Amino acid sequence: MATKERSLAHEEPVTPAPEHHHATNTGLSNEKLAMWAFLGSECLLFGALISTYFLYRGRSLSGPTTDIYDIPYTSVSSFVLLMSSLTMVLALAAIQRGDYRRLRVWLLATALLGASFIAGQVYEFTSFIREGLTIKTNLFGSSFFVLTGFHGVHVTLGIVMLLSLWNLSLRGSLTQERSEVVEIAGLYWHFVDVVWIVIFTVVYLIPT
Amino acid sequence: MTQPTLEGVDHPAQDQEAQVEHGAHPTEAKYVKVALVLAVLTAVEVGLYYTKFSEAATNAALIGLAAVKFVMVAAYFMHLKFDNKLLRRLFITGFVLASFVYVGFLLTLGVFLP
């Protein structure tokens, strides 16, 4: 019986928290609106970085280029980041139904997956530098490190956000009524994931 | 004289529409299914990388798969499919603007020329 009840609880549609009706001009949360506007502007930032990479990757004068990529290794990193989006959305679903224990589990899982991705990136950067590719080696190196480095900084900021939310939840400050905070942090996290989907394809998988 | 209205403005007459636009989020099972599809698509991408088909066809397939993954994450995990249209338009405006600006920039510099 208890098992059936638990199973039903997980199959019910996960609805947004009741406070989604906002007394604003648009009827929407200003914070959520601001996050979407910010993410729209981030498209321009990453668009500039990806375009610069496209422009410079075939114009290397010396040193290693795209031949030093380790595709199987980066594929695993991409998979890890992709799965962190799943744990993030499960964290949101947990707080929206008032399950704070699972919220903390999924937030921590997301932060750990993000940290694994960053650790992988640090290892990749280190191995590239050991093979002679630095940010100053050639145009390819400059554009590659700036693009993936900026993305890494975004992931790191996301991890800080997730750990802050986990800490707030531990103190009991993150309640079901404030689930939108998790939703907004989630939007940022998923955006970082979609940017990596593009980077993984255009930087790593599409040959020069 | 009618009052000008913003899209998504919370007026009593629009309450019903707003409720439709704030549709329920998917179930956890649906999220897991989406993640599985994303994992499979990633595996297909990596498989395509190692195939020896024509470069143009492989690149087109890789870009297509990346676009599908992008849309799936935005639609289901970011809830763009279920949230208010105004939020969708904010993001799409930024994305389309960036795409036009930078594709135009790269075309101007002849990056896609053989």
Coordinates of C-alpha atoms in Angstrom, one line a residue:
Chain A
M1 CA 0.0 0.0 0.0
A2 CA 2.8 2.4 1.0
T3 CA 4.7 1.5 -2.1
K4 CA 1.6 2.1 -4.3
E5 CA 1.1 5.6 -2.6
R6 CA 4.7 6.4 -3.2
S7 CA 4.5 5.3 -6.8
L8 CA 1.4 7.4 -7.4
A9 CA 3.1 10.4 -5.9
H10 CA 5.8 10.1 -8.5
E11 CA 3.4 9.6 -11.4
E12 CA 1.2 12.7 -10.7
P13 CA 1.7 15.7 -13.0
V14 CA 4.2 18.0 -11.4
T15 CA 2.5 21.4 -11.4
P16 CA 4.2 24.8 -10.8
A17 CA 4.0 26.1 -7.2
P18 CA 0.7 28.0 -6.5
E19 CA 2.5 31.3 -6.2
H20 CA 3.0 31.6 -10.0
H21 CA 0.1 34.1 -10.3
H22 CA 2.1 37.4 -9.9
A23 CA 0.8 40.9 -9.4
T24 CA 2.9 42.4 -12.1
N25 CA 2.2 44.2 -15.4
T26 CA 2.8 41.0 -17.3
G27 CA 1.3 38.6 -14.8
L28 CA 4.6 36.9 -14.7
S29 CA 7.4 36.8 -12.2
N30 CA 9.8 39.7 -12.8
E31 CA 12.7 37.5 -11.6
K32 CA 11.8 34.8 -14.1
L33 CA 11.3 37.3 -16.9
A34 CA 14.7 38.9 -16.1
M35 CA 16.4 35.5 -16.2
W36 CA 14.9 34.7 -19.6
A37 CA 16.0 38.2 -20.9
F38 CA 19.5 37.5 -19.4
L39 CA 19.6 34.1 -21.2
G40 CA 18.6 35.7 -24.4
S41 CA 21.5 38.1 -24.1
E42 CA 23.8 35.2 -23.3
C43 CA 23.0 33.8 -26.7
L44 CA 24.8 36.9 -28.1
L45 CA 27.8 36.4 -25.9
F46 CA 28.3 32.7 -26.7
G47 CA 27.4 33.4 -30.4
A48 CA 30.4 35.8 -30.5
L49 CA 32.7 33.3 -28.9
I50 CA 31.6 30.4 -31.2
S51 CA 31.9 32.7 -34.3
T52 CA 35.4 33.7 -33.3
Y53 CA 36.3 30.0 -32.9
F54 CA 34.9 29.3 -36.4
L55 CA 36.8 32.2 -37.8
Y56 CA 40.2 31.2 -36.3
R57 CA 40.3 27.4 -36.1
G58 CA 41.6 26.9 -39.7
R59 CA 44.1 29.7 -39.5
S60 CA 46.7 28.2 -37.2
L61 CA 50.3 29.0 -38.1
S62 CA 52.0 26.7 -35.7
G63 CA 51.5 24.1 -33.0
P64 CA 48.7 21.5 -32.5
T65 CA 45.2 22.1 -33.7
T66 CA 41.9 20.0 -33.6
D67 CA 43.9 16.8 -34.0
I68 CA 44.6 16.8 -30.2
Y69 CA 40.9 16.4 -29.3
D70 CA 40.0 13.2 -27.3
I71 CA 36.5 12.6 -28.6
P72 CA 35.6 9.6 -26.4
Y73 CA 36.7 11.5 -23.3
T74 CA 34.7 14.7 -24.2
S75 CA 31.7 12.6 -25.1
V76 CA 31.6 11.2 -21.5
S77 CA 31.9 14.8 -20.2
S78 CA 29.0 15.9 -22.4
F79 CA 26.9 13.0 -21.2
V80 CA 27.6 13.9 -17.6
L81 CA 26.5 17.5 -18.2
L82 CA 23.4 16.3 -20.0
M83 CA 22.4 14.1 -17.1
S84 CA 22.9 17.0 -14.7
S85 CA 20.0 18.7 -16.5
L86 CA 17.9 15.7 -15.6
T87 CA 18.9 15.8 -11.9
M88 CA 18.2 19.6 -11.9
V89 CA 14.7 19.2 -13.2
L90 CA 14.1 16.4 -10.7
A91 CA 15.2 18.8 -7.9
L92 CA 12.6 21.4 -9.1
A93 CA 9.9 18.7 -9.3
A94 CA 10.8 17.7 -5.7
I95 CA 10.5 21.2 -4.2
Q96 CA 7.2 21.8 -6.1
R97 CA 5.7 18.8 -4.3
G98 CA 7.3 19.8 -1.0
D99 CA 9.8 16.9 -0.9
Y100 CA 12.7 18.7 0.7
R101 CA 14.9 15.6 1.2
R102 CA 14.8 14.7 -2.5
L103 CA 15.3 18.3 -3.3
R104 CA 18.7 18.3 -1.5
V105 CA 19.7 14.9 -3.0
W106 CA 19.0 16.1 -6.5
L107 CA 20.6 19.5 -6.0
L108 CA 23.8 17.9 -4.6
A109 CA 23.8 15.3 -7.4
T110 CA 23.5 18.2 -10.0
A111 CA 26.4 20.1 -8.3
L112 CA 28.5 16.9 -8.2
L113 CA 27.9 16.2 -11.9
G114 CA 28.7 19.8 -12.7
A115 CA 31.9 19.5 -10.7
S116 CA 32.8 16.3 -12.5
F117 CA 32.4 18.1 -15.8
I118 CA 34.7 20.9 -14.6
A119 CA 37.3 18.4 -13.3
G120 CA 37.2 16.8 -16.8
Q121 CA 37.7 20.2 -18.4
V122 CA 40.7 21.0 -16.1
Y123 CA 42.2 17.6 -17.0
E124 CA 41.6 18.3 -20.7
F125 CA 43.2 21.8 -20.5
T126 CA 46.2 20.4 -18.7
S127 CA 46.7 17.6 -21.2
F128 CA 46.5 20.1 -24.1
I129 CA 49.0 22.4 -22.4
R130 CA 51.3 19.4 -21.9
E131 CA 51.0 18.7 -25.7
G132 CA 52.0 22.2 -26.5
L133 CA 48.7 24.0 -27.0
T134 CA 48.2 27.0 -24.8
I135 CA 46.1 30.1 -25.1
K136 CA 49.1 31.9 -26.7
T137 CA 50.2 29.1 -29.1
N138 CA 48.1 30.0 -32.1
L139 CA 44.7 31.5 -33.1
F140 CA 43.0 28.1 -32.7
G141 CA 44.3 27.8 -29.1
S142 CA 43.2 31.3 -28.2
S143 CA 39.7 30.9 -29.5
F144 CA 39.4 27.4 -28.1
F145 CA 40.5 28.2 -24.6
V146 CA 38.4 31.4 -24.4
L147 CA 35.2 29.7 -25.6
T148 CA 35.5 26.6 -23.5
G149 CA 36.9 28.6 -20.6
F150 CA 34.0 31.0 -20.6
H151 CA 31.6 28.0 -20.6
G152 CA 33.5 26.5 -17.7
V153 CA 33.2 29.7 -15.7
H154 CA 29.4 29.6 -16.3
V155 CA 29.3 26.0 -15.1
T156 CA 31.3 26.9 -12.0
L157 CA 28.9 29.8 -11.2
G158 CA 26.1 27.4 -11.6
I159 CA 27.7 25.0 -9.1
V160 CA 28.0 27.9 -6.6
M161 CA 24.3 28.6 -7.1
L162 CA 23.3 25.0 -6.5
L163 CA 25.4 24.6 -3.4
S164 CA 23.9 27.9 -2.1
L165 CA 20.4 26.5 -2.7
W166 CA 21.4 23.2 -1.0
N167 CA 22.6 25.2 2.0
L168 CA 19.4 27.3 2.1
S169 CA 17.4 24.1 2.1
L170 CA 19.4 22.6 4.9
R171 CA 18.6 25.7 7.0
G172 CA 14.9 25.4 6.1
S173 CA 14.8 28.6 4.2
L174 CA 14.0 27.1 0.9
T175 CA 10.3 26.2 1.1
Q176 CA 7.7 25.0 -1.5
E177 CA 6.4 28.6 -1.7
R178 CA 9.8 29.7 -2.9
S179 CA 10.2 27.0 -5.5
E180 CA 10.7 29.6 -8.2
V181 CA 14.2 30.3 -6.9
V182 CA 15.1 26.7 -7.8
E183 CA 13.3 27.1 -11.2
I184 CA 15.3 30.2 -12.0
A185 CA 18.6 28.6 -11.0
G186 CA 17.5 25.6 -13.1
L187 CA 16.9 27.8 -16.1
Y188 CA 20.5 29.0 -15.9
W189 CA 21.8 25.5 -15.5
H190 CA 19.9 24.2 -18.5
F191 CA 21.1 27.1 -20.6
V192 CA 24.7 26.2 -19.7
D193 CA 23.8 22.6 -20.9
V194 CA 22.3 23.8 -24.2
V195 CA 25.4 25.9 -24.9
W196 CA 27.5 22.8 -24.4
I197 CA 25.3 20.9 -26.8
V198 CA 26.2 23.5 -29.4
I199 CA 29.9 23.6 -28.4
F200 CA 30.3 19.8 -28.4
T201 CA 29.0 19.6 -32.0
V202 CA 30.6 22.6 -33.7
V203 CA 33.9 22.5 -31.8
Y204 CA 34.6 18.9 -31.2
L205 CA 32.6 16.8 -33.7
I206 CA 32.6 18.8 -36.9
P207 CA 36.1 18.5 -38.4
T208 CA 38.0 21.5 -39.7
Chain B
M1 CA -11.3 53.8 -25.9
T2 CA -9.6 50.6 -25.4
Q3 CA -6.6 50.2 -23.2
P4 CA -3.4 49.0 -24.9
T5 CA -2.4 45.6 -23.5
L6 CA 0.9 43.8 -23.2
E7 CA 1.1 40.2 -24.3
G8 CA 0.5 38.0 -21.2
V9 CA -1.0 41.0 -19.2
D10 CA -3.0 39.7 -16.2
H11 CA -6.5 41.0 -16.9
P12 CA -9.6 39.2 -15.7
A13 CA -10.7 38.4 -19.2
Q14 CA -7.3 36.8 -19.9
D15 CA -7.2 34.7 -16.8
Q16 CA -8.4 31.6 -18.6
E17 CA -5.8 32.0 -21.4
A18 CA -3.1 32.6 -18.8
Q19 CA -4.0 29.4 -17.1
V20 CA -3.7 27.6 -20.4
E21 CA -0.3 29.1 -20.9
H22 CA 0.9 28.1 -17.4
G23 CA 0.1 24.4 -18.2
A24 CA 1.2 21.7 -15.8
H25 CA 4.9 20.7 -16.0
P26 CA 5.6 17.1 -17.2
T27 CA 5.9 14.1 -14.9
E28 CA 9.2 12.9 -13.6
A29 CA 8.8 9.8 -15.8
K30 CA 8.6 12.1 -18.8
Y31 CA 11.8 13.9 -17.7
V32 CA 13.6 10.6 -17.5
K33 CA 12.3 9.6 -21.0
V34 CA 13.5 12.9 -22.4
A35 CA 17.0 12.4 -20.8
L36 CA 17.2 8.9 -22.3
V37 CA 16.4 10.3 -25.8
L38 CA 19.1 12.9 -25.3
A39 CA 21.6 10.3 -24.2
V40 CA 20.8 8.2 -27.3
L41 CA 21.1 11.2 -29.6
T42 CA 24.5 12.0 -28.1
A43 CA 25.6 8.4 -28.8
V44 CA 24.4 8.7 -32.4
E45 CA 26.4 12.0 -32.7
V46 CA 29.5 10.3 -31.5
G47 CA 28.9 7.3 -33.8
L48 CA 28.4 9.7 -36.8
Y49 CA 31.8 11.3 -36.0
Y50 CA 33.5 8.0 -36.6
T51 CA 31.6 7.1 -39.8
K52 CA 33.3 7.7 -43.2
F53 CA 30.3 9.1 -45.0
S54 CA 30.5 12.4 -47.0
E55 CA 31.7 15.3 -44.8
A56 CA 28.8 17.5 -45.9
A57 CA 26.1 14.9 -45.0
T58 CA 27.8 14.1 -41.6
N59 CA 28.0 17.8 -40.7
A60 CA 24.4 18.4 -41.7
A61 CA 23.3 15.4 -39.6
L62 CA 25.4 16.5 -36.6
I63 CA 23.9 20.0 -36.7
G64 CA 20.4 18.6 -37.0
L65 CA 20.9 16.3 -34.0
A66 CA 22.4 19.2 -32.0
A67 CA 19.3 21.3 -32.9
V68 CA 16.9 18.5 -31.8
K69 CA 18.8 18.2 -28.4
F70 CA 18.8 22.0 -28.0
V71 CA 15.0 22.2 -28.6
M72 CA 14.3 19.2 -26.3
V73 CA 16.2 20.7 -23.3
A74 CA 14.6 24.1 -23.9
A75 CA 11.1 22.7 -24.4
Y76 CA 11.0 20.1 -21.6
F77 CA 13.7 20.9 -19.0
M78 CA 13.4 24.7 -19.3
H79 CA 9.6 24.3 -19.7
L80 CA 9.4 26.7 -22.7
K81 CA 6.7 24.4 -24.1
F82 CA 4.5 24.9 -21.1
D83 CA 5.3 28.4 -19.9
N84 CA 4.0 31.8 -21.0
K85 CA 4.6 32.7 -24.6
L86 CA 6.3 36.0 -23.6
L87 CA 9.1 34.0 -22.0
R88 CA 9.5 31.9 -25.1
R89 CA 9.6 35.0 -27.3
L90 CA 12.3 36.7 -25.1
F91 CA 14.6 33.8 -25.5
I92 CA 13.9 33.1 -29.2
T93 CA 14.5 36.8 -30.0
G94 CA 17.9 36.6 -28.4
F95 CA 18.7 33.4 -30.1
V96 CA 17.5 34.4 -33.6
L97 CA 19.2 37.8 -33.3
A98 CA 22.5 36.1 -32.3
S99 CA 22.2 33.6 -35.2
F100 CA 21.5 36.2 -37.8
V101 CA 24.3 38.6 -36.6
Y102 CA 27.0 36.0 -36.4
V103 CA 26.1 33.9 -39.5
G104 CA 26.1 37.2 -41.4
F105 CA 29.4 38.1 -39.8
L106 CA 31.0 34.8 -40.8
L107 CA 29.5 34.9 -44.3
T108 CA 30.9 38.4 -44.8
L109 CA 34.4 37.1 -43.8
G110 CA 34.0 34.1 -46.2
V111 CA 34.3 31.5 -43.4
F112 CA 32.0 29.0 -45.2
L113 CA 33.7 29.3 -48.6
P114 CA 35.8 26.4 -49.8

